[in-house]
Short mmCIF file of C-alpha atoms in Angstrom, two decimals:
data_model
loop_
_atom_site.label_atom_id
_atom_site.label_comp_id
_atom_site.label_asym_id
_atom_site.label_seq_id
_atom_site.Cartn_x
_atom_site.Cartn_y
_atom_site.Cartn_z
CA GLU A 25 -167.12 30.87 4.26
CA ASP A 26 -169.75 31.28 1.56
CA GLN A 27 -171.81 28.15 1.08
CA VAL A 28 -174.72 26.85 -0.96
CA THR A 29 -176.62 23.72 0.07
CA GLN A 30 -179.31 22.17 -2.08
CA SER A 31 -181.88 19.62 -1.01
CA PRO A 32 -182.94 17.04 -1.75
CA GLU A 33 -180.09 15.54 -3.77
CA ALA A 34 -182.58 13.60 -5.87
CA LEU A 35 -186.31 13.85 -6.32
CA ARG A 36 -188.64 11.52 -8.14
CA LEU A 37 -192.10 12.78 -9.07
CA GLN A 38 -195.04 11.52 -11.01
CA GLU A 39 -196.20 13.67 -13.87
CA GLY A 40 -198.46 16.37 -12.44
CA GLU A 41 -197.14 15.99 -8.88
CA SER A 42 -196.01 19.45 -7.76
CA SER A 43 -193.04 19.91 -5.43
CA SER A 44 -190.27 22.29 -4.39
CA LEU A 45 -186.49 22.27 -4.45
CA ASN A 46 -184.57 24.06 -1.73
CA CYS A 47 -181.39 26.12 -1.87
CA SER A 48 -179.95 27.39 1.44
CA TYR A 49 -177.10 29.84 1.32
CA THR A 50 -174.72 31.73 3.54
CA VAL A 51 -172.97 34.60 1.81
CA SER A 52 -172.15 38.09 2.93
CA GLY A 53 -173.32 40.74 0.54
CA LEU A 54 -175.42 38.66 -1.82
CA ARG A 55 -175.50 40.24 -5.27
CA GLY A 56 -177.70 37.61 -6.83
CA LEU A 57 -179.02 34.06 -6.59
CA PHE A 58 -179.26 32.02 -9.75
CA TRP A 59 -181.10 28.92 -10.84
CA TYR A 60 -179.89 26.83 -13.74
CA ARG A 61 -181.08 23.67 -15.40
CA GLN A 62 -178.49 21.16 -16.59
CA ASP A 63 -179.21 18.22 -18.86
CA PRO A 64 -176.72 15.33 -19.03
CA GLY A 65 -173.68 16.21 -21.13
CA LYS A 66 -174.72 19.83 -21.52
CA GLY A 67 -173.76 23.13 -19.95
CA PRO A 68 -176.08 24.81 -17.44
CA GLU A 69 -179.05 26.65 -18.94
CA PHE A 70 -179.98 29.90 -17.25
CA LEU A 71 -183.42 29.97 -15.63
CA PHE A 72 -183.71 32.82 -13.12
CA THR A 73 -181.84 35.49 -11.25
CA LEU A 74 -183.18 36.77 -7.92
CA TYR A 75 -181.65 39.82 -6.31
CA SER A 76 -183.50 40.58 -3.09
CA ALA A 77 -185.60 38.86 -0.44
CA GLY A 78 -189.25 38.68 -1.37
CA GLU A 79 -188.57 38.58 -5.07
CA GLU A 80 -190.33 35.96 -7.18
CA LYS A 81 -189.95 34.97 -10.83
CA GLU A 82 -191.93 32.57 -12.97
CA LYS A 83 -191.33 30.74 -16.21
CA GLU A 84 -193.84 28.17 -17.45
CA ARG A 85 -194.15 25.53 -14.71
CA LEU A 86 -191.29 26.96 -12.62
CA LYS A 87 -191.42 29.62 -9.95
CA ALA A 88 -188.41 30.80 -7.95
CA THR A 89 -188.64 32.62 -4.64
CA LEU A 90 -186.02 34.16 -2.38
CA THR A 91 -185.70 34.89 1.34
CA LYS A 92 -182.69 36.11 3.28
CA LYS A 93 -181.51 32.55 3.88
CA GLU A 94 -182.89 30.36 1.13
CA SER A 95 -184.52 30.07 -2.24
CA PHE A 96 -187.15 27.67 -3.47
CA LEU A 97 -187.78 26.44 -6.97
CA HIS A 98 -191.40 25.39 -7.16
CA ILE A 99 -192.39 23.03 -9.94
CA THR A 100 -196.09 22.93 -10.69
CA ALA A 101 -197.58 19.94 -12.50
CA PRO A 102 -194.23 18.75 -13.83
CA LYS A 103 -193.84 16.88 -17.09
CA PRO A 104 -191.21 14.27 -18.03
CA GLU A 105 -189.32 16.92 -20.01
CA ASP A 106 -188.69 18.78 -16.76
CA SER A 107 -186.35 15.96 -15.73
CA ALA A 108 -182.88 17.43 -15.26
CA THR A 109 -180.44 18.55 -12.61
CA TYR A 110 -181.30 21.94 -11.16
CA LEU A 111 -178.38 23.99 -9.90
CA CYS A 112 -178.49 26.91 -7.51
CA ALA A 113 -175.66 29.42 -7.34
CA VAL A 114 -174.94 32.66 -5.51
CA LEU A 115 -172.84 35.66 -6.39
CA GLY A 116 -170.90 37.32 -3.59
CA PRO A 117 -170.14 40.97 -3.10
CA GLN A 118 -166.88 41.23 -5.00
CA ALA A 119 -167.09 42.18 -8.67
CA GLY A 120 -165.49 39.78 -11.10
CA THR A 121 -165.86 36.72 -8.88
CA ALA A 122 -167.38 33.44 -9.94
CA LEU A 123 -170.66 31.95 -8.89
CA ILE A 124 -170.67 29.58 -5.94
CA PHE A 125 -172.66 26.49 -6.84
CA GLY A 126 -174.60 24.01 -4.83
CA LYS A 127 -174.35 20.32 -5.70
CA GLY A 128 -177.69 20.31 -7.45
CA THR A 129 -180.96 18.44 -7.25
CA THR A 130 -181.58 15.75 -9.83
CA LEU A 131 -185.26 15.68 -10.72
CA SER A 132 -186.87 12.71 -12.43
CA VAL A 133 -190.46 13.01 -13.59
CA SER A 134 -192.18 9.87 -14.77
CA SER A 135 -195.35 9.63 -16.80
CA GLY B 28 -180.57 35.00 -22.55
CA ALA B 29 -177.12 35.69 -23.90
CA VAL B 30 -175.33 33.10 -26.01
CA VAL B 31 -172.00 31.54 -25.13
CA SER B 32 -170.53 29.14 -27.65
CA GLN B 33 -167.98 26.52 -26.64
CA HIS B 34 -166.05 24.41 -29.10
CA PRO B 35 -165.45 21.54 -29.52
CA SER B 36 -168.26 19.73 -27.74
CA ARG B 37 -166.32 16.48 -27.70
CA VAL B 38 -162.66 15.68 -28.19
CA ILE B 39 -160.59 12.55 -27.87
CA CYS B 40 -156.84 12.92 -27.73
CA LYS B 41 -153.83 10.79 -27.10
CA SER B 42 -151.95 10.97 -23.84
CA GLY B 43 -149.18 13.56 -24.01
CA THR B 44 -150.83 15.80 -26.59
CA SER B 45 -152.43 19.20 -26.03
CA VAL B 46 -156.02 20.20 -26.58
CA LYS B 47 -157.46 23.70 -27.01
CA ILE B 48 -161.04 24.57 -26.05
CA GLU B 49 -162.60 27.82 -27.20
CA CYS B 50 -165.27 29.85 -25.46
CA ARG B 51 -166.96 32.73 -27.26
CA SER B 52 -169.59 35.19 -26.14
CA LEU B 53 -171.61 35.70 -29.31
CA ASP B 54 -173.80 38.68 -28.56
CA PHE B 55 -172.09 40.54 -25.75
CA GLN B 56 -168.65 41.51 -24.56
CA ALA B 57 -167.35 39.69 -21.52
CA THR B 58 -164.50 41.16 -19.58
CA THR B 59 -164.54 38.13 -17.32
CA MET B 60 -164.90 34.48 -18.25
CA PHE B 61 -164.70 31.45 -16.00
CA TRP B 62 -163.58 27.90 -16.60
CA TYR B 63 -165.10 25.01 -14.70
CA ARG B 64 -164.55 21.31 -14.53
CA GLN B 65 -167.34 18.89 -13.73
CA PHE B 66 -166.95 15.28 -12.65
CA PRO B 67 -169.81 12.79 -13.09
CA LYS B 68 -172.75 13.56 -10.82
CA GLN B 69 -170.83 16.41 -9.20
CA SER B 70 -171.38 20.13 -9.33
CA LEU B 71 -169.20 22.60 -11.19
CA MET B 72 -165.71 23.15 -9.81
CA LEU B 73 -164.18 26.51 -10.62
CA MET B 74 -160.74 26.16 -12.18
CA ALA B 75 -159.83 29.72 -13.07
CA THR B 76 -161.05 33.23 -13.71
CA SER B 77 -160.03 34.72 -17.03
CA ASN B 78 -159.84 38.48 -17.44
CA GLU B 79 -159.40 40.10 -20.82
CA GLY B 80 -155.89 41.37 -21.34
CA SER B 81 -154.45 40.02 -18.10
CA LYS B 82 -153.29 36.78 -16.59
CA ALA B 83 -155.85 34.30 -15.39
CA THR B 84 -156.41 33.69 -11.71
CA TYR B 85 -156.29 30.01 -10.85
CA GLU B 86 -158.04 28.29 -7.98
CA GLN B 87 -155.98 26.45 -5.40
CA GLY B 88 -154.84 23.07 -6.64
CA VAL B 89 -155.22 23.89 -10.34
CA GLU B 90 -151.92 23.68 -12.24
CA LYS B 91 -151.51 26.84 -14.27
CA ASP B 92 -148.84 25.27 -16.46
CA LYS B 93 -151.13 22.40 -17.37
CA PHE B 94 -154.28 24.44 -17.93
CA LEU B 95 -153.26 27.46 -19.99
CA ILE B 96 -155.86 30.18 -20.28
CA ASN B 97 -155.78 33.01 -22.77
CA HIS B 98 -158.37 35.79 -22.91
CA ALA B 99 -157.20 37.72 -25.91
CA SER B 100 -160.39 39.61 -26.67
CA LEU B 101 -163.65 40.60 -25.04
CA THR B 102 -165.45 37.74 -26.76
CA LEU B 103 -162.95 34.87 -26.70
CA SER B 104 -161.21 32.87 -24.02
CA THR B 105 -159.32 29.64 -24.62
CA LEU B 106 -158.32 26.80 -22.33
CA THR B 107 -155.44 24.61 -23.44
CA VAL B 108 -154.89 21.34 -21.63
CA THR B 109 -151.20 20.65 -22.12
CA SER B 110 -149.58 17.22 -22.07
CA ALA B 111 -152.95 15.67 -21.35
CA HIS B 112 -153.20 12.49 -19.31
CA PRO B 113 -156.15 10.16 -18.73
CA GLU B 114 -156.84 11.80 -15.37
CA ASP B 115 -157.54 15.05 -17.24
CA SER B 116 -160.54 13.40 -18.86
CA SER B 117 -163.55 15.38 -17.73
CA PHE B 118 -166.32 17.77 -18.73
CA TYR B 119 -165.04 21.33 -19.08
CA ILE B 120 -167.47 24.26 -19.08
CA CYS B 121 -166.89 27.95 -19.63
CA SER B 122 -169.07 30.86 -18.64
CA ALA B 123 -169.09 34.51 -19.54
CA SER B 124 -170.39 37.25 -17.31
CA ARG B 125 -172.58 40.15 -18.33
CA ALA B 126 -173.14 42.49 -15.40
CA THR B 127 -174.20 40.17 -12.55
CA GLU B 128 -175.42 37.35 -14.79
CA ALA B 129 -173.40 34.37 -15.98
CA PHE B 130 -174.13 32.36 -19.10
CA PHE B 131 -172.60 29.01 -19.86
CA GLY B 132 -171.24 27.28 -22.89
CA GLN B 133 -172.40 23.84 -23.95
CA GLY B 134 -169.41 22.15 -22.37
CA THR B 135 -166.57 20.06 -23.79
CA ARG B 136 -166.22 16.37 -23.06
CA LEU B 137 -162.50 15.60 -23.08
CA THR B 138 -161.35 12.01 -23.21
CA VAL B 139 -157.64 11.28 -23.04
CA VAL B 140 -156.64 7.82 -24.20
#
């Protein structure tokens, strides 16, 4: 069964304290791994798509990496506005199927 | 990224009435849209897959007669919660797929009183 596990469930950081969020997955025929940011009461906001092991993508203070078993979302020198829930999702091999989501990591950055 | 618009963002309705939620892909055509439900501090739970011009595919445990989905065009899917009850109160989110990427609407907070 395809599965996505995110850790930790919650993470508290001081402003400027870098860290990483983990997303472990088991899926046959991965067509893509996605990272989203979700603020309370809002829909998920697309951050990155990674397609193959070794791929990396960056956007401002965020960097996403992918291996054959997991993905990391690295946050460098976070700011309070980075506080949100970060969701990881995978897309299986069959066209037209939905993303499989992890439960998310809730990040709180204090100044 | 692509834009998906969901309306309304909040709705309060009386028990027994029906509520329609719209999901539009504004700048691309989406042959497939998805409807999710999210409980507080939980991840997204897929309710159904909506394909343009055909019947929706519902996940196990989702009542198709309660949650009516219509995907009449390549840019619009609607979810109608029929005979709503307080237990249907939740956050409903749609997404539209473009190739292998999925973009989400802003979500609809439904409260049934």
